[in-house]
Short mmCIF file of C-alpha atoms in Angstrom, two decimals:
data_model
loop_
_atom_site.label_atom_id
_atom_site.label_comp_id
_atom_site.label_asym_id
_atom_site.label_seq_id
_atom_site.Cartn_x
_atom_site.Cartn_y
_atom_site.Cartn_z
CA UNK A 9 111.30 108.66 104.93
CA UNK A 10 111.55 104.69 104.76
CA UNK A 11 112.61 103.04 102.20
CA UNK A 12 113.33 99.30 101.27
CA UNK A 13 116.48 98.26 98.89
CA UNK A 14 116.20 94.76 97.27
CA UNK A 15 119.78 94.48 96.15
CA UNK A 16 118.91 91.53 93.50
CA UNK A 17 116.78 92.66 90.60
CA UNK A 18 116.58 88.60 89.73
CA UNK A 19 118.12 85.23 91.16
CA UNK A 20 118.44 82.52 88.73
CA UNK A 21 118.31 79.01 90.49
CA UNK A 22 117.80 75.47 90.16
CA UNK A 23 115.39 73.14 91.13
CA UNK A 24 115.82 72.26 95.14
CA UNK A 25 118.43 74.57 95.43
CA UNK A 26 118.71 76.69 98.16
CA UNK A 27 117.80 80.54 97.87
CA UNK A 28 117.79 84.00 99.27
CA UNK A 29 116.17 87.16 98.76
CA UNK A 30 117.82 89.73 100.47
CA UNK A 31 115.98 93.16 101.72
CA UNK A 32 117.12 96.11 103.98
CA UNK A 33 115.04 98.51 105.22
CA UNK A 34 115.73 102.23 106.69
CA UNK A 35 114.19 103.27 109.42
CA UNK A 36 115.31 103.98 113.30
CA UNK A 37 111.40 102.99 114.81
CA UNK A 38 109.62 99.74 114.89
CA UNK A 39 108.29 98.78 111.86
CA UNK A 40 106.03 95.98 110.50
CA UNK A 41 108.01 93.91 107.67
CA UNK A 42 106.39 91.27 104.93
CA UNK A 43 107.19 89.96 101.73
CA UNK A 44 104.54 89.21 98.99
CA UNK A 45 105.13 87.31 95.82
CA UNK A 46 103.44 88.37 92.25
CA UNK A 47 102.66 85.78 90.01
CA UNK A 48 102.74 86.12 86.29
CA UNK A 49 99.55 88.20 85.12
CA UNK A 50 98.75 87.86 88.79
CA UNK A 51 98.10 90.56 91.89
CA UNK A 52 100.36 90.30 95.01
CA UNK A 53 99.61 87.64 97.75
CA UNK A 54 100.98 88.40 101.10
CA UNK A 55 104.04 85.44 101.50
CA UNK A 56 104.67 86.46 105.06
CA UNK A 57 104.93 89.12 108.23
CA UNK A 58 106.62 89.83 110.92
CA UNK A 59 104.41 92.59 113.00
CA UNK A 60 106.11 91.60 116.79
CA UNK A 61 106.97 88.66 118.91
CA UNK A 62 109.70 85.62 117.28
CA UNK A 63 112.25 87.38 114.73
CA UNK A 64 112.18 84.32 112.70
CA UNK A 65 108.54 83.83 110.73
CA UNK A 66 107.41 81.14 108.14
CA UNK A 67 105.03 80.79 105.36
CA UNK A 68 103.04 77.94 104.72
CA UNK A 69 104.87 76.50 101.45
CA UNK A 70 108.68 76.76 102.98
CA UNK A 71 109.54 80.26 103.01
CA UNK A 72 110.92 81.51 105.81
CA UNK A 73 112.34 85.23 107.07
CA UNK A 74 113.87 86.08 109.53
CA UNK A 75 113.84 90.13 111.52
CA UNK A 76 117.37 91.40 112.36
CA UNK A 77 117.26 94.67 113.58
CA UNK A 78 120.38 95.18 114.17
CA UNK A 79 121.32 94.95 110.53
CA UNK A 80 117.69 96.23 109.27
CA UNK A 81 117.15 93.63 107.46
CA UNK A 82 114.58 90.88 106.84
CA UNK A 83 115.95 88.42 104.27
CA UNK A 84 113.63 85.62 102.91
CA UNK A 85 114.87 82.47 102.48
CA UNK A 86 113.87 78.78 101.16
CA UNK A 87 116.23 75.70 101.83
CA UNK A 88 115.21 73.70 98.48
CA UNK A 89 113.10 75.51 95.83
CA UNK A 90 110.90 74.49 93.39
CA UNK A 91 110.05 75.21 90.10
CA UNK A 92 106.60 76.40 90.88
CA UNK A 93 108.18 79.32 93.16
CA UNK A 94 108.84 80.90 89.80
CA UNK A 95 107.72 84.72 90.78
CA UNK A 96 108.63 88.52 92.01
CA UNK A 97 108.88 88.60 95.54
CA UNK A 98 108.16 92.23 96.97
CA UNK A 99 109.67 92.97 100.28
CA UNK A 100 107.70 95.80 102.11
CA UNK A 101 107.30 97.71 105.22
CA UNK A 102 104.84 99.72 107.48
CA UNK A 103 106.33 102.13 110.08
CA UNK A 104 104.15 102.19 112.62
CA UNK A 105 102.64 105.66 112.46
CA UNK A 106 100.69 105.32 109.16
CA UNK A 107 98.53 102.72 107.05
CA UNK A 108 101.44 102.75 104.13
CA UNK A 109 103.55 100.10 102.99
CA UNK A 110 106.97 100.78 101.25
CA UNK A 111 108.07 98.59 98.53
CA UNK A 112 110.92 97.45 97.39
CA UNK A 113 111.95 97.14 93.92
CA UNK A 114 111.30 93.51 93.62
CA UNK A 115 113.46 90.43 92.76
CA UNK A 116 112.49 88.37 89.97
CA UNK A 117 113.23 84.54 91.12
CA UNK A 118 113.58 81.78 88.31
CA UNK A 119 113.94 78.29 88.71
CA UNK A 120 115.50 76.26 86.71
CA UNK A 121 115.05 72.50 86.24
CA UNK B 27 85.38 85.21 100.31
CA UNK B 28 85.88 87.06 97.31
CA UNK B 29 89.03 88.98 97.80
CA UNK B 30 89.06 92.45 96.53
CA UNK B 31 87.32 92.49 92.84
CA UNK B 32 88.30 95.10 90.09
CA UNK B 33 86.89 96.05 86.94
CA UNK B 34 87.71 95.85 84.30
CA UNK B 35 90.32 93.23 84.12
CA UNK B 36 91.75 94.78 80.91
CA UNK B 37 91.46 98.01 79.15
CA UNK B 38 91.79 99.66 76.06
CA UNK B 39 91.78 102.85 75.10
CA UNK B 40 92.63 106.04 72.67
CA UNK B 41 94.76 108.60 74.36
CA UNK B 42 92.63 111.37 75.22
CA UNK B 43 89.65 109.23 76.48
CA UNK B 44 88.23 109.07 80.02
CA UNK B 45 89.40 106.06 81.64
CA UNK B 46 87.35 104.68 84.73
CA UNK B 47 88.87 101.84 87.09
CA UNK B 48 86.74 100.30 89.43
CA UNK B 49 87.37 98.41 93.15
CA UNK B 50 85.36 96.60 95.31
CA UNK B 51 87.17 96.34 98.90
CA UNK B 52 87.22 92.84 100.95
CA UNK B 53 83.89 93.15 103.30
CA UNK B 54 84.73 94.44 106.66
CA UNK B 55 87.92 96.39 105.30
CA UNK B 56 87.98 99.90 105.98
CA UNK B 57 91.21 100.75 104.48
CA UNK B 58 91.63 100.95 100.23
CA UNK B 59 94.79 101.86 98.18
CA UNK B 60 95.34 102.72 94.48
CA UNK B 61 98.80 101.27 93.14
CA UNK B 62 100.08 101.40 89.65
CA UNK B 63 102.52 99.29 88.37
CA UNK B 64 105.05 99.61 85.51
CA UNK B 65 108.26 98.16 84.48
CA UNK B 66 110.30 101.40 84.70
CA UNK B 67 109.05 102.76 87.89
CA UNK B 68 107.98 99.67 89.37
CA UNK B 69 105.05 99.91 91.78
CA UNK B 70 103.64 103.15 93.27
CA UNK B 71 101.35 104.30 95.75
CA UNK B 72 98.66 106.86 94.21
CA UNK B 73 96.24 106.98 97.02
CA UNK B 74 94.49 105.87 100.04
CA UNK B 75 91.48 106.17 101.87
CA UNK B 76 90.19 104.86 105.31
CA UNK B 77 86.66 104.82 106.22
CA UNK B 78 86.14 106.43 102.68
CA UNK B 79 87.99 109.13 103.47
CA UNK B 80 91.53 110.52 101.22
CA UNK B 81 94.42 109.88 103.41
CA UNK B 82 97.44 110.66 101.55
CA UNK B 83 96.97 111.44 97.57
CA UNK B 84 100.67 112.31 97.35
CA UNK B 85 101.35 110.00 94.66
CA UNK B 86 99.03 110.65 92.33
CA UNK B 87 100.55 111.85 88.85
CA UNK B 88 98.91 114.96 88.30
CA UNK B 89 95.21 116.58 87.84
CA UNK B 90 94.14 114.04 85.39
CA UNK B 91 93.81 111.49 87.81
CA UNK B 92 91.25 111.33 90.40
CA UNK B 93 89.62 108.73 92.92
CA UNK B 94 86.89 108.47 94.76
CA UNK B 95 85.54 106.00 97.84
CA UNK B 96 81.72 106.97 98.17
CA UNK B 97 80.80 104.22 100.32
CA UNK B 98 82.73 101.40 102.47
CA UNK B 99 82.03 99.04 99.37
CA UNK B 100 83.21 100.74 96.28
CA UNK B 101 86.37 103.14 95.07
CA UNK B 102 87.34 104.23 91.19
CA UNK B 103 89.99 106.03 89.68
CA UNK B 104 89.64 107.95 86.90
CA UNK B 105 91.83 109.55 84.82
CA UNK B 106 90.70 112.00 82.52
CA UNK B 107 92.13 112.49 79.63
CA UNK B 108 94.34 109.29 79.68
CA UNK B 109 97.89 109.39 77.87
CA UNK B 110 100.27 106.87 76.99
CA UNK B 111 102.27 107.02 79.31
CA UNK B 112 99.69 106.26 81.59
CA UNK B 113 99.66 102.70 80.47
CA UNK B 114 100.32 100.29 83.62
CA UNK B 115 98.83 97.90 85.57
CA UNK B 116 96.72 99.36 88.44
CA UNK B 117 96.26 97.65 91.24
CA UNK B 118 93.27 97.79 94.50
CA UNK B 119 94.28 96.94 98.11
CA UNK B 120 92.35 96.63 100.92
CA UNK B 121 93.22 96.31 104.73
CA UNK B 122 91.42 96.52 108.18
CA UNK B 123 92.76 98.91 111.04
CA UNK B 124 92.88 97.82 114.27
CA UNK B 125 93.55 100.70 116.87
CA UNK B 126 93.96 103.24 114.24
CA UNK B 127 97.10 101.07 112.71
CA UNK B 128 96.60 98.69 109.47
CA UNK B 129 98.18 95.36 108.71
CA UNK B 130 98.68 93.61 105.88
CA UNK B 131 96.89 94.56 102.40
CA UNK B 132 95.02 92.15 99.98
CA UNK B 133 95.70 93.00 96.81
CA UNK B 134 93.06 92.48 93.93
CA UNK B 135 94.02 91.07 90.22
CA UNK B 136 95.05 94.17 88.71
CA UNK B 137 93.36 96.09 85.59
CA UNK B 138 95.60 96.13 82.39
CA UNK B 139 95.73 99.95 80.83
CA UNK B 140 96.78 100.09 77.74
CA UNK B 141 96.42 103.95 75.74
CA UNK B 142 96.95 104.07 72.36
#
């Protein structure tokens, strides 16, 4: 069965600091990959996917994440953070044979000024 | 668009009483999944449907919870008779298939259980 590890239950960080959120994922067939991010008292938005096609993908407010399947793992990353990015970020993933998505644990990211 | 809606938004109850959750999917979605979310087991898969129909009901807890899709627009869970320990957040996701395979869900707010 798959599974997803997020090794870091929380990342403390300051303000425009670099950071990243590291997830592995088990599986020996293709899968589909995203990460979503939970706001406080909030549902989960979809941060980003990789489905096919460039390994390296990029949200719209500076996340990127980048597919290596060699290593199974798809490890989001922000060069300069901000305080707003205060959050859980969920990394999941589809195989390709059902509608499921596996979640990780989450990683609770806090920014410090 | 109005995302997926749920209802309520919070909810309090006395263990023992019938507890009804209610989602309405994104328009055009055809795919709906039940999540609950705690602190100790984090977030779980109860159930899904597409086009209405149970999928995979593996993670649901046990007979006291049920859920139903009767048409494209509308899905509860119920659980009946609640317990503490059934206190979470529960959460509604939609998606839309494309050659029999989904892609990413939309998740709705979340309804707050709390059982007394």
């Amino acid at each position: 069965a798959q599974s997803v590890t997020q090794l870091d239950s929380q990342v403390p960080v300051f303000e425009e600091a670099p950071v990243e959120l590291r997830c592995n994922y088990s599986s020996s067939v293709s899968v589909y990959l995203f990460w979503y991010v939970q706001y406080p008292n909030q549902g989960l938005q979809l941060l980003l996917k990789y489905l096919s096609g460039s390994t390296l993908v990029e949200s719209i407010n500076g996340f990127e994440a980048e597919f290596n399947k060699s290593q199974t793992s798809f490890h989001l990353r922000k060069p300069s953070v901000h305080i707003s990015d205060t959050a859980e970020y969920f990394c999941a993933v589809s195989d390709r044979n059902t509608d499921k998505l596996i979640f990780g644990t989450g990683t609770r990211l806090q920014v410090f000024p | 668009d109005a995302g997926v809606i749920q209802s309520p938004r919070h909810e309090v109850t006395e263990m023992g009483q019938e507890v009804t959750l209610r989602c309405k999917p994104i328009s055009g979605h055809n795919s709906l999944f039940w999540y609950r979310q705690t602190m100790m087991r984090g977030l779980e898969l109860l159930i899904y449907f597409n086009n209405n129909v149970p999928i995979d009901d593996s993670g649901m807890p046990e007979d006291r919870f049920s859920a139903k899709m009767p048409n494209a627009s509308f899905s509860t869970l119920k659980i009946q008779p609640s317990e503490p320990r059934d206190s979470a957040v529960y959460f509604c996701a939609s998606s839309s298939s494309y050659s029999g395979r989904a892609y990413e869900q939309y998740f709705g707010p979340g309804t707050r259980l709390t059982v007394t």
